[in-house]
PDB file of C-alpha atoms in Angstrom:
ATOM      1  CA  MET A   1       0.000   0.025  -0.009  1.00  0.00           C
ATOM      2  CA  ILE A   2       1.218   3.527  -0.818  1.00  0.00           C
ATOM      3  CA  ASN A   3       1.610   5.768   2.287  1.00  0.00           C
ATOM      4  CA  TYR A   4       0.647   9.358   1.432  1.00  0.00           C
ATOM      5  CA  ASP A   5       1.541  10.732   4.857  1.00  0.00           C
ATOM      6  CA  GLY A   6       3.689  13.927   4.665  1.00  0.00           C
ATOM      7  CA  ARG A   7       3.560  14.092   0.851  1.00  0.00           C
ATOM      8  CA  THR A   8       2.939  17.344  -1.088  1.00  0.00           C
ATOM      9  CA  PHE A   9       1.250  17.374  -4.458  1.00  0.00           C
ATOM     10  CA  VAL A  10       0.657  20.080  -7.040  1.00  0.00           C
ATOM     11  CA  SER A  11      -1.877  20.191  -9.853  1.00  0.00           C
ATOM     12  CA  THR A  12      -0.378  19.766 -13.279  1.00  0.00           C
ATOM     13  CA  GLU A  13      -3.500  19.374 -15.427  1.00  0.00           C
ATOM     14  CA  ASN A  14      -7.174  20.179 -14.989  1.00  0.00           C
ATOM     15  CA  THR A  15     -10.356  20.399 -16.996  1.00  0.00           C
ATOM     16  CA  THR A  16     -11.713  23.926 -17.478  1.00  0.00           C
ATOM     17  CA  ASN A  17     -14.580  23.456 -14.972  1.00  0.00           C
ATOM     18  CA  GLY A  18     -12.019  22.812 -12.177  1.00  0.00           C
ATOM     19  CA  GLU A  19     -10.635  25.406  -9.839  1.00  0.00           C
ATOM     20  CA  VAL A  20      -7.272  24.039  -8.902  1.00  0.00           C
ATOM     21  CA  SER A  21      -4.098  25.091 -10.902  1.00  0.00           C
ATOM     22  CA  SER A  22      -0.381  24.807 -10.928  1.00  0.00           C
ATOM     23  CA  LYS A  23      -0.402  27.251  -7.943  1.00  0.00           C
ATOM     24  CA  THR A  24      -2.527  24.930  -5.818  1.00  0.00           C
ATOM     25  CA  PHE A  25      -0.567  22.707  -3.373  1.00  0.00           C
ATOM     26  CA  PHE A  26      -1.983  19.776  -1.386  1.00  0.00           C
ATOM     27  CA  GLU A  27      -0.418  18.660   1.926  1.00  0.00           C
ATOM     28  CA  TYR A  28      -1.473  15.001   2.575  1.00  0.00           C
ATOM     29  CA  LYS A  29      -1.688  13.220   5.841  1.00  0.00           C
ATOM     30  CA  GLN A  30      -2.466   9.512   6.358  1.00  0.00           C
ATOM     31  CA  GLU A  31      -3.419   7.554   9.481  1.00  0.00           C
ATOM     32  CA  GLY A  32      -4.069   3.878   8.740  1.00  0.00           C
ATOM     33  CA  ASN A  33      -6.262   3.934   5.616  1.00  0.00           C
ATOM     34  CA  ILE A  34      -7.683   7.417   6.436  1.00  0.00           C
ATOM     35  CA  LEU A  35      -6.433  10.220   4.112  1.00  0.00           C
ATOM     36  CA  SER A  36      -6.786  13.911   4.837  1.00  0.00           C
ATOM     37  CA  ALA A  37      -5.264  17.028   3.301  1.00  0.00           C
ATOM     38  CA  THR A  38      -5.307  20.791   3.240  1.00  0.00           C
ATOM     39  CA  TYR A  39      -4.843  22.696   0.057  1.00  0.00           C
ATOM     40  CA  SER A  40      -4.606  26.332  -1.079  1.00  0.00           C
ATOM     41  CA  GLY A  41      -3.131  28.498  -3.764  1.00  0.00           C
ATOM     42  CA  GLY A  42      -4.296  30.003  -7.097  1.00  0.00           C
ATOM     43  CA  ASP A  43      -8.063  30.383  -6.998  1.00  0.00           C
ATOM     44  CA  ILE A  44      -8.291  28.382  -3.775  1.00  0.00           C
ATOM     45  CA  VAL A  45      -8.088  30.333  -0.467  1.00  0.00           C
ATOM     46  CA  GLN A  46      -8.415  27.273   1.726  1.00  0.00           C
ATOM     47  CA  GLY A  47      -9.550  23.635   1.290  1.00  0.00           C
ATOM     48  CA  THR A  48      -9.741  20.332   3.010  1.00  0.00           C
ATOM     49  CA  LEU A  49     -10.349  16.793   1.886  1.00  0.00           C
ATOM     50  CA  ILE A  50     -11.027  13.505   3.699  1.00  0.00           C
ATOM     51  CA  GLY A  51     -11.175  10.012   2.258  1.00  0.00           C
ATOM     52  CA  ILE A  52      -9.886   6.449   2.188  1.00  0.00           C
ATOM     53  CA  VAL A  53      -6.728   4.821   0.736  1.00  0.00           C
ATOM     54  CA  ARG A  54      -7.600   1.538  -0.734  1.00  0.00           C
ATOM     55  CA  GLU A  55      -5.244  -1.444  -0.582  1.00  0.00           C
ATOM     56  CA  ASN A  56      -4.173  -0.820  -4.200  1.00  0.00           C
ATOM     57  CA  GLY A  57      -3.137   2.685  -3.309  1.00  0.00           C
ATOM     58  CA  SER A  58      -6.137   4.404  -5.050  1.00  0.00           C
ATOM     59  CA  LEU A  59      -7.996   7.101  -3.249  1.00  0.00           C
ATOM     60  CA  THR A  60     -11.578   8.054  -2.830  1.00  0.00           C
ATOM     61  CA  PHE A  61     -12.349  11.332  -1.020  1.00  0.00           C
ATOM     62  CA  LYS A  62     -14.650  14.266  -0.668  1.00  0.00           C
ATOM     63  CA  TYR A  63     -13.338  17.837  -0.827  1.00  0.00           C
ATOM     64  CA  ASN A  64     -14.509  21.323   0.184  1.00  0.00           C
ATOM     65  CA  HIS A  65     -12.871  24.693  -0.304  1.00  0.00           C
ATOM     66  CA  VAL A  66     -13.413  28.428  -0.382  1.00  0.00           C
ATOM     67  CA  ASN A  67     -12.350  30.123  -3.572  1.00  0.00           C
ATOM     68  CA  ILE A  68     -11.185  33.754  -4.133  1.00  0.00           C
ATOM     69  CA  GLN A  69     -14.830  34.709  -4.844  1.00  0.00           C
ATOM     70  CA  ASN A  70     -15.793  33.555  -1.312  1.00  0.00           C
ATOM     71  CA  ASP A  71     -17.790  30.634  -2.802  1.00  0.00           C
ATOM     72  CA  ILE A  72     -17.932  27.412  -0.832  1.00  0.00           C
ATOM     73  CA  ARG A  73     -17.402  24.566  -3.298  1.00  0.00           C
ATOM     74  CA  GLY A  74     -17.343  20.810  -2.793  1.00  0.00           C
ATOM     75  CA  GLY A  75     -17.219  17.511  -4.554  1.00  0.00           C
ATOM     76  CA  GLN A  76     -15.998  13.917  -4.717  1.00  0.00           C
ATOM     77  CA  CYS A  77     -12.980  12.385  -6.342  1.00  0.00           C
ATOM     78  CA  ASP A  78     -11.466   9.029  -7.202  1.00  0.00           C
ATOM     79  CA  SER A  79      -7.673   8.962  -7.859  1.00  0.00           C
ATOM     80  CA  THR A  80      -5.565   6.304  -9.356  1.00  0.00           C
ATOM     81  CA  PRO A  81      -1.790   6.394  -8.599  1.00  0.00           C
ATOM     82  CA  GLU A  82       1.082   6.099 -11.028  1.00  0.00           C
ATOM     83  CA  ILE A  83       4.628   5.635  -9.697  1.00  0.00           C
ATOM     84  CA  LEU A  84       7.026   7.814 -11.824  1.00  0.00           C
ATOM     85  CA  SER A  85      10.492   6.698 -12.826  1.00  0.00           C
ATOM     86  CA  ASP A  86      11.955   8.982 -10.145  1.00  0.00           C
ATOM     87  CA  GLY A  87       9.772   7.440  -7.446  1.00  0.00           C
ATOM     88  CA  ARG A  88       7.305  10.321  -7.220  1.00  0.00           C
ATOM     89  CA  ILE A  89       3.527   9.644  -7.335  1.00  0.00           C
ATOM     90  CA  ARG A  90       1.265  10.969 -10.020  1.00  0.00           C
ATOM     91  CA  LEU A  91      -2.520  10.821  -9.331  1.00  0.00           C
ATOM     92  CA  HIS A  92      -4.976  10.627 -12.167  1.00  0.00           C
ATOM     93  CA  GLU A  93      -8.218  12.046 -10.794  1.00  0.00           C
ATOM     94  CA  SER A  94     -11.853  11.805 -11.824  1.00  0.00           C
ATOM     95  CA  TRP A  95     -14.102  14.198  -9.908  1.00  0.00           C
ATOM     96  CA  LYS A  96     -17.526  15.645  -9.683  1.00  0.00           C
ATOM     97  CA  TRP A  97     -18.898  18.869  -8.103  1.00  0.00           C
ATOM     98  CA  LEU A  98     -21.574  18.132  -5.577  1.00  0.00           C
ATOM     99  CA  ASP A  99     -22.749  21.730  -5.294  1.00  0.00           C
ATOM    100  CA  ARG A 100     -24.880  23.736  -7.658  1.00  0.00           C
ATOM    101  CA  ASP A 101     -22.753  22.725 -10.674  1.00  0.00           C
ATOM    102  CA  GLN A 102     -22.816  18.915 -10.628  1.00  0.00           C
ATOM    103  CA  SER A 103     -20.333  18.813 -13.562  1.00  0.00           C
ATOM    104  CA  GLU A 104     -17.528  16.277 -13.823  1.00  0.00           C
ATOM    105  CA  GLY A 105     -13.888  16.609 -14.700  1.00  0.00           C
ATOM    106  CA  GLU A 106     -10.389  15.086 -14.688  1.00  0.00           C
ATOM    107  CA  SER A 107      -7.165  16.298 -13.299  1.00  0.00           C
ATOM    108  CA  ILE A 108      -3.585  15.198 -12.585  1.00  0.00           C
ATOM    109  CA  VAL A 109      -1.584  16.060  -9.452  1.00  0.00           C
ATOM    110  CA  GLU A 110       2.084  15.148  -9.018  1.00  0.00           C
ATOM    111  CA  GLU A 111       4.171  14.781  -5.927  1.00  0.00           C
ATOM    112  CA  VAL A 112       6.583  17.653  -5.183  1.00  0.00           C
ATOM    113  CA  ILE A 113       9.877  16.589  -3.679  1.00  0.00           C
TER     114      ILE A 113
END
């Protein structure tokens, strides 16, 4: 199982309906199979996520944040890990807004060393 505790990720790709960008950094914590993170940067003032790390290292979580327009946004995400040649983790994410929008998107976040 991948341990995400203490790892930092940054968004490298996102669909246009997403709000995270290359200026958004995620600080992951893991206890057992429980994943949590805080994130901020770019259009995100402050965000949190909580979820589960599956035995194969994939993630399922819900996220909420406040953006620079003072909107409270939230959704759900499933992430599939890829181990890069240098040992860093790249996460391929499929997500859906659970607020007024209800649209879906895809993003990629990569570990920062």
